[in-house]
Coordinates of N, CA, C and O in Angstrom, one line a residue:
X1 N 75.4 72.7 52.6 CA 74.3 71.8 52.9 C 74.5 70.5 52.1 O 74.3 69.4 52.7
X2 N 74.9 70.5 50.9 CA 75.1 69.3 50.1 C 76.2 68.5 50.7 O 76.1 67.2 50.8
X3 N 77.3 69.2 51.2 CA 78.4 68.4 51.8 C 77.9 67.7 53.0 O 78.4 66.5 53.2
X4 N 77.0 68.3 53.8 CA 76.5 67.6 55.0 C 75.7 66.4 54.6 O 75.8 65.3 55.3
X5 N 74.9 66.5 53.6 CA 74.1 65.4 53.1 C 75.0 64.2 52.6 O 74.8 63.1 52.9
X6 N 76.0 64.6 51.9 CA 77.0 63.6 51.4 C 77.7 62.9 52.6 O 77.8 61.7 52.6
X7 N 78.1 63.6 53.6 CA 78.7 63.0 54.8 C 77.7 62.0 55.4 O 78.1 61.0 55.8
X8 N 76.4 62.4 55.5 CA 75.4 61.6 56.1 C 75.2 60.3 55.3 O 75.0 59.2 55.8
X9 N 75.2 60.5 54.0 CA 75.1 59.3 53.1 C 76.2 58.3 53.3 O 76.0 57.1 53.4
X10 N 77.4 58.9 53.4 CA 78.6 58.1 53.6 C 78.6 57.3 54.9 O 79.0 56.2 55.0
X11 N 78.1 58.0 56.0 CA 77.9 57.4 57.3 C 76.9 56.2 57.2 O 77.1 55.2 57.8
X12 N 75.8 56.5 56.5 CA 74.8 55.5 56.3 C 75.3 54.2 55.6 O 75.1 53.1 56.0
X13 N 76.1 54.5 54.5 CA 76.7 53.4 53.8 C 77.6 52.6 54.7 O 77.6 51.4 54.7
X14 N 78.4 53.3 55.4 CA 79.4 52.6 56.3 C 78.6 51.8 57.4 O 78.9 50.6 57.6
X15 N 77.5 52.3 57.9 CA 76.7 51.7 58.9 C 76.1 50.4 58.4 O 76.2 49.3 59.0
X16 N 75.5 50.5 57.2 CA 74.9 49.3 56.5 C 75.9 48.2 56.3 O 75.7 47.1 56.6
X17 N 77.1 48.6 55.7 CA 78.1 47.6 55.4 C 78.8 47.0 56.6 O 79.4 46.0 56.4
X18 N 78.7 47.7 57.7 CA 79.4 47.1 58.9 C 78.3 46.5 59.9 O 78.8 46.0 60.9
X19 N 77.1 46.6 59.6 CA 76.0 46.1 60.5 C 75.9 44.5 60.3 O 75.4 44.0 59.3
X20 N 76.4 43.8 61.3 CA 76.4 42.3 61.3 C 75.0 41.8 61.3 O 74.8 40.7 60.6
X21 N 74.1 42.3 62.0 CA 72.7 41.8 62.0 C 72.1 42.0 60.6 O 71.4 41.1 60.1
X22 N 72.3 43.1 60.0 CA 71.8 43.3 58.6 C 72.4 42.3 57.7 O 71.7 41.7 56.8
X23 N 73.7 42.0 57.8 CA 74.4 41.1 56.9 C 73.9 39.7 57.1 O 73.8 38.9 56.2
X24 N 73.5 39.3 58.4 CA 72.9 38.0 58.7 C 71.6 37.9 58.1 O 71.2 36.8 57.5
X25 N 70.8 38.9 58.1 CA 69.4 38.9 57.6 C 69.4 39.0 56.1 O 68.5 38.5 55.4
X26 N 70.4 39.6 55.5 CA 70.5 39.9 54.1 C 71.8 39.5 53.5 O 72.6 40.3 53.1
X27 N 72.2 38.2 53.6 CA 73.5 37.8 53.3 C 74.0 38.1 51.8 O 75.2 38.2 51.6
X28 N 73.1 38.3 50.9 CA 73.5 38.6 49.5 C 73.3 40.0 49.1 O 73.7 40.4 48.0
X29 N 72.8 40.9 50.0 CA 72.5 42.2 49.7 C 73.7 43.1 49.2 O 73.5 44.0 48.4
X30 N 74.8 42.8 49.7 CA 76.0 43.6 49.4 C 76.9 43.0 48.3 O 77.9 43.5 48.0
X31 N 76.4 41.9 47.7 CA 77.2 41.3 46.6 C 76.9 42.0 45.3 O 75.7 42.5 45.0
X32 N 77.8 42.1 44.4 CA 77.6 42.7 43.1 C 76.9 41.7 42.3 O 76.7 40.5 42.6
X33 N 76.4 42.1 41.1 CA 75.7 41.2 40.2 C 76.5 40.0 39.9 O 76.1 38.8 40.0
X34 N 77.8 40.2 39.5 CA 78.7 39.1 39.1 C 78.9 38.2 40.2 O 78.9 36.9 40.1
X35 N 79.2 38.7 41.4 CA 79.4 37.9 42.6 C 78.2 37.0 42.9 O 78.3 35.8 43.2
X36 N 77.0 37.6 42.8 CA 75.8 36.8 43.1 C 75.5 35.8 42.0 O 75.1 34.7 42.3
X37 N 75.8 36.2 40.8 CA 75.6 35.2 39.7 C 76.4 34.0 39.9 O 76.0 32.8 39.8
X38 N 77.7 34.2 40.2 CA 78.6 33.0 40.4 C 78.3 32.3 41.7 O 78.5 31.0 41.8
X39 N 77.8 33.0 42.7 CA 77.4 32.3 43.9 C 76.2 31.3 43.6 O 76.2 30.1 44.0
X40 N 75.2 31.8 42.9 CA 74.1 31.0 42.5 C 74.5 29.9 41.6 O 74.0 28.7 41.7
X41 N 75.4 30.1 40.7 CA 75.9 29.1 39.8 C 76.6 28.0 40.6 O 76.3 26.8 40.3
X42 N 77.4 28.3 41.6 CA 78.1 27.3 42.3 C 77.1 26.5 43.3 O 77.3 25.3 43.5
X43 N 76.1 27.2 43.8 CA 75.1 26.5 44.6 C 74.1 25.7 43.8 O 73.8 24.6 44.3
X44 N 73.6 26.2 42.7 CA 72.6 25.5 42.0 C 73.1 24.4 41.1 O 72.5 23.3 40.9
X45 N 74.3 24.6 40.5 CA 74.9 23.6 39.6 C 76.4 23.4 40.0 O 77.3 23.8 39.2
X46 N 76.7 22.9 41.1 CA 78.1 22.7 41.5 C 78.8 21.8 40.5 O 78.3 20.8 40.1
X47 N 80.0 22.2 40.2 CA 80.9 21.4 39.3 C 80.6 21.7 37.8 O 81.3 21.2 37.0
X48 N 79.5 22.4 37.5 CA 79.2 22.7 36.1 C 80.1 23.9 35.7 O 80.3 24.8 36.4
X49 N 80.4 23.9 34.4 CA 81.2 25.0 33.8 C 80.3 26.1 33.5 O 79.0 25.9 33.3
X50 N 80.8 27.3 33.3 CA 80.1 28.5 32.9 C 79.2 28.2 31.6 O 78.1 28.6 31.5
X51 N 79.8 27.4 30.7 CA 79.2 27.1 29.4 C 77.8 26.4 29.6 O 76.9 26.6 28.9
X52 N 77.7 25.6 30.7 CA 76.4 25.0 31.0 C 75.3 26.0 31.2 O 74.2 25.9 30.7
X53 N 75.6 27.0 32.0 CA 74.6 28.1 32.3 C 74.4 29.0 31.1 O 73.2 29.2 30.8
X54 N 75.4 29.4 30.5 CA 75.1 30.4 29.4 C 74.5 29.7 28.2 O 73.7 30.4 27.5
X55 N 74.7 28.5 28.0 CA 74.0 27.8 26.9 C 72.6 27.6 27.3 O 71.7 27.7 26.5
X56 N 72.3 27.2 28.5 CA 71.0 27.0 29.0 C 70.2 28.3 29.0 O 69.0 28.3 28.8
X57 N 70.9 29.5 29.1 CA 70.3 30.8 29.1 C 70.2 31.4 27.7 O 69.7 32.5 27.5
X58 N 70.7 30.6 26.7 CA 70.7 31.0 25.3 C 71.6 32.2 25.1 O 71.2 33.2 24.4
X59 N 72.7 32.3 25.8 CA 73.6 33.4 25.7 C 74.9 32.8 25.1 O 75.4 31.7 25.5
X60 N 75.5 33.5 24.2 CA 76.8 33.0 23.6 C 78.0 33.3 24.5 O 77.9 34.2 25.4
X61 N 79.1 32.7 24.2 CA 80.3 32.8 25.0 C 80.8 34.2 25.1 O 81.2 34.7 26.2
X62 N 80.8 34.9 24.0 CA 81.3 36.2 23.9 C 80.5 37.2 24.8 O 81.0 38.0 25.6
X63 N 79.2 37.0 24.8 CA 78.3 37.8 25.6 C 78.5 37.5 27.1 O 78.6 38.4 27.9
X64 N 78.6 36.2 27.4 CA 78.8 35.8 28.8 C 80.2 36.3 29.3 O 80.3 36.7 30.5
X65 N 81.2 36.4 28.4 CA 82.4 36.9 28.8 C 82.3 38.4 29.2 O 82.9 38.9 30.2
X66 N 81.5 39.1 28.5 CA 81.2 40.5 28.9 C 80.5 40.6 30.2 O 80.8 41.5 31.0
X67 N 79.6 39.7 30.4 CA 78.8 39.7 31.7 C 79.7 39.6 32.9 O 79.5 40.1 34.0
X68 N 80.8 38.8 32.7 CA 81.7 38.6 33.9 C 82.5 39.8 34.2 O 83.1 39.9 35.3
X69 N 82.5 40.8 33.3 CA 83.2 42.0 33.6 C 82.4 42.9 34.5 O 81.3 43.2 34.1
X70 N 82.9 43.3 35.7 CA 82.0 44.0 36.6 C 81.6 45.4 36.1 O 80.7 46.0 36.6
X71 N 82.3 45.9 35.1 CA 81.9 47.2 34.5 C 80.8 47.1 33.5 O 80.2 48.1 33.1
X72 N 80.5 45.9 33.0 CA 79.5 45.7 32.0 C 78.1 45.6 32.8 O 78.0 44.9 33.8
X73 N 77.1 46.2 32.2 CA 75.8 46.2 32.8 C 74.8 45.4 31.8 O 74.4 45.9 30.8
X74 N 74.5 44.1 32.2 CA 73.7 43.3 31.3 C 72.3 43.9 31.2 O 71.8 44.5 32.2
X75 N 71.6 43.5 30.2 CA 70.2 43.9 30.0 C 69.3 43.2 31.0 O 69.7 42.1 31.5
X76 N 68.1 43.7 31.2 CA 67.2 43.0 32.1 C 66.8 41.7 31.6 O 66.7 40.7 32.3
X77 N 66.6 41.6 30.3 CA 66.2 40.3 29.7 C 67.3 39.3 29.8 O 67.0 38.1 30.0
X78 N 68.5 39.7 29.7 CA 69.6 38.8 29.9 C 69.7 38.2 31.3 O 69.9 37.0 31.5
X79 N 69.4 39.1 32.3 CA 69.4 38.6 33.7 C 68.2 37.7 33.9 O 68.4 36.7 34.6
X80 N 67.1 38.0 33.3 CA 65.9 37.1 33.4 C 66.3 35.7 32.8 O 66.0 34.7 33.4
X81 N 66.9 35.7 31.7 CA 67.3 34.5 31.1 C 68.3 33.7 32.0 O 68.1 32.5 32.1
X82 N 69.2 34.4 32.6 CA 70.1 33.7 33.5 C 69.4 33.2 34.7 O 69.7 32.1 35.2
X83 N 68.5 34.0 35.3 CA 67.7 33.5 36.4 C 66.9 32.3 36.1 O 66.8 31.4 37.0
X84 N 66.3 32.2 34.9 CA 65.6 31.0 34.6 C 66.6 29.8 34.4 O 66.3 28.7 34.8
X85 N 67.7 30.1 33.7 CA 68.7 29.0 33.5 C 69.2 28.5 34.8 O 69.5 27.3 35.0
X86 N 69.3 29.3 35.8 CA 69.8 28.9 37.1 C 68.7 28.3 38.0 O 69.0 27.8 39.1
X87 N 67.5 28.3 37.5 CA 66.3 27.7 38.2 C 66.2 28.3 39.6 O 66.0 27.6 40.6
X88 N 66.2 29.6 39.7 CA 66.2 30.3 41.0 C 64.7 30.3 41.5 O 63.8 30.4 40.7
X89 N 64.6 30.4 42.8 CA 63.2 30.6 43.3 C 63.0 32.1 43.2 O 63.9 32.9 42.8
X90 N 61.8 32.6 43.6 CA 61.4 34.0 43.4 C 62.3 34.9 44.2 O 62.7 36.0 43.7
X91 N 62.6 34.6 45.4 CA 63.4 35.5 46.2 C 64.8 35.6 45.6 O 65.4 36.7 45.5
X92 N 65.4 34.5 45.2 CA 66.7 34.5 44.6 C 66.7 35.3 43.3 O 67.6 36.0 42.9
X93 N 65.6 35.0 42.5 CA 65.4 35.7 41.2 C 65.4 37.2 41.4 O 66.1 38.0 40.7
X94 N 64.6 37.7 42.3 CA 64.5 39.1 42.6 C 65.8 39.7 43.1 O 66.2 40.8 42.8
X95 N 66.5 38.9 43.9 CA 67.8 39.3 44.4 C 68.8 39.5 43.3 O 69.6 40.5 43.2
X96 N 68.8 38.6 42.3 CA 69.7 38.7 41.1 C 69.4 39.9 40.3 O 70.3 40.7 40.0
X97 N 68.1 40.1 40.1 CA 67.7 41.3 39.4 C 68.1 42.6 40.1 O 68.6 43.6 39.5
X98 N 67.8 42.6 41.4 CA 68.1 43.8 42.2 C 69.6 44.1 42.3 O 70.0 45.3 42.3
X99 N 70.4 43.1 42.2 CA 71.9 43.3 42.2 C 72.4 44.0 41.0 O 73.5 44.6 41.0
X100 N 71.5 44.0 39.9 CA 71.9 44.8 38.7 C 70.9 46.0 38.6 O 70.8 46.6 37.5
X101 N 70.2 46.4 39.7 CA 69.3 47.5 39.7 C 68.1 47.3 38.8 O 67.6 48.3 38.2
X102 N 67.6 46.1 38.8 CA 66.3 45.8 38.1 C 65.3 45.2 39.1 O 65.7 44.8 40.1
X103 N 64.1 45.2 38.7 CA 63.1 44.6 39.5 C 61.9 44.0 38.6 O 61.8 44.4 37.4
X104 N 61.2 43.1 39.2 CA 59.9 42.7 38.5 C 58.8 43.6 39.0 O 58.7 44.0 40.2
X105 N 57.9 43.9 38.1 CA 56.8 44.8 38.4 C 55.5 44.0 38.3 O 55.3 43.3 37.3
X106 N 54.6 44.2 39.2 CA 53.3 43.5 39.2 C 52.3 44.2 38.2 O 51.2 43.6 38.0
X107 N 52.7 45.3 37.7 CA 51.8 45.9 36.7 C 52.3 45.7 35.2 O 51.9 46.5 34.4
X108 N 53.1 44.8 35.1 CA 53.7 44.5 33.7 C 53.4 43.0 33.4 O 53.8 42.1 34.1
X109 N 52.7 42.8 32.3 CA 52.2 41.4 32.0 C 53.4 40.5 31.7 O 53.4 39.3 32.1
X110 N 54.5 41.0 31.1 CA 55.7 40.2 30.9 C 56.2 39.7 32.2 O 56.6 38.5 32.4
X111 N 56.3 40.6 33.2 CA 56.9 40.3 34.5 C 56.0 39.3 35.2 O 56.4 38.4 35.9
X112 N 54.6 39.4 35.0 CA 53.7 38.5 35.6 C 54.0 37.1 35.1 O 53.9 36.1 35.8
X113 N 54.2 37.0 33.8 CA 54.5 35.7 33.2 C 55.8 35.1 33.8 O 55.8 33.9 34.2
X114 N 56.8 35.9 34.0 CA 58.1 35.5 34.6 C 57.8 35.0 36.0 O 58.3 33.9 36.4
X115 N 57.1 35.8 36.8 CA 56.8 35.4 38.2 C 56.0 34.1 38.2 O 56.4 33.2 38.9
X116 N 55.1 33.9 37.3 CA 54.3 32.7 37.2 C 55.2 31.5 36.9 O 55.2 30.4 37.6
X117 N 56.1 31.7 35.9 CA 57.0 30.6 35.5 C 57.9 30.2 36.6 O 58.1 29.0 36.9
X118 N 58.5 31.2 37.3 CA 59.4 30.9 38.4 C 58.6 30.2 39.6 O 59.1 29.2 40.1
X119 N 57.5 30.7 39.9 CA 56.7 30.1 41.0 C 56.3 28.6 40.6 O 56.2 27.8 41.5
X120 N 56.1 28.4 39.4 CA 55.7 27.0 38.9 C 56.8 26.2 38.3 O 56.6 25.2 37.7
X121 N 58.0 26.7 38.6 CA 59.3 26.0 38.2 C 59.3 25.7 36.7 O 59.7 24.6 36.2
X122 N 58.8 26.6 35.9 CA 58.9 26.5 34.4 C 60.1 27.3 34.0 O 60.1 28.5 33.9
X123 N 61.2 26.6 33.9 CA 62.5 27.3 33.6 C 63.0 27.1 32.2 O 64.0 27.8 31.8
X124 N 62.4 26.3 31.4 CA 62.8 26.1 30.0 C 62.5 27.3 29.2 O 61.3 27.8 29.1
X125 N 63.5 27.9 28.6 CA 63.4 29.2 27.9 C 62.5 29.1 26.7 O 61.8 30.0 26.3
X126 N 62.5 27.9 26.0 CA 61.6 27.7 24.9 C 60.2 27.8 25.3 O 59.3 28.4 24.7
X127 N 59.8 27.2 26.4 CA 58.5 27.2 26.9 C 58.1 28.6 27.4 O 57.0 29.1 27.1
X128 N 59.0 29.2 28.1 CA 58.7 30.6 28.6 C 58.5 31.5 27.4 O 57.5 32.3 27.3
X129 N 59.3 31.4 26.4 CA 59.2 32.3 25.2 C 57.9 32.0 24.4 O 57.3 32.9 23.9
X130 N 57.5 30.7 24.4 CA 56.3 30.3 23.7 C 55.1 31.0 24.5 O 54.1 31.5 23.8
X131 N 55.1 30.9 25.8 CA 54.0 31.6 26.6 C 54.0 33.1 26.3 O 52.9 33.6 26.0
X132 N 55.1 33.7 26.3 CA 55.2 35.1 26.0 C 54.7 35.5 24.6 O 53.9 36.4 24.4
X133 N 55.1 34.6 23.6 CA 54.6 34.8 22.2 C 53.1 34.7 22.1 O 52.4 35.5 21.5
X134 N 52.6 33.6 22.7 CA 51.1 33.4 22.7 C 50.3 34.5 23.3 O 49.2 34.7 22.9
X135 N 50.9 35.1 24.3 CA 50.2 36.3 24.9 C 50.4 37.6 24.2 O 49.9 38.6 24.6
X136 N 51.2 37.5 23.1 CA 51.5 38.7 22.3 C 52.4 39.7 23.0 O 52.2 40.9 22.7
X137 N 53.3 39.2 23.8 CA 54.1 40.2 24.5 C 55.4 40.4 23.8 O 56.3 39.8 23.6

């Protein structure tokens, strides 16, 4: 029985990955976190070096080097910092989080603050952190 389920899962995966309509509707859905991060970096800040983004996200070079490794799984807060540094809109922000198996939750005050900041284009980490601090989060 498990073997049959695994076969069906593999068929579903193949179908999703080869479905051209799905890929047109969800062009970034099959990208890894690192691929999507670099895609957003090149679209949002063309010509800028990695250091521009990781400094803006308050991440050091050593940590960013780890992030580039596809085997490394960054923390949710690191991805949120990168999303803010990249000045992503909410859909892009959620796609970046999802690419690393994270999500924003509407029943979490911290996440509500992040959603508010993204919707209102408050991308400065000092300002975001001050809001979070003032709310006692």
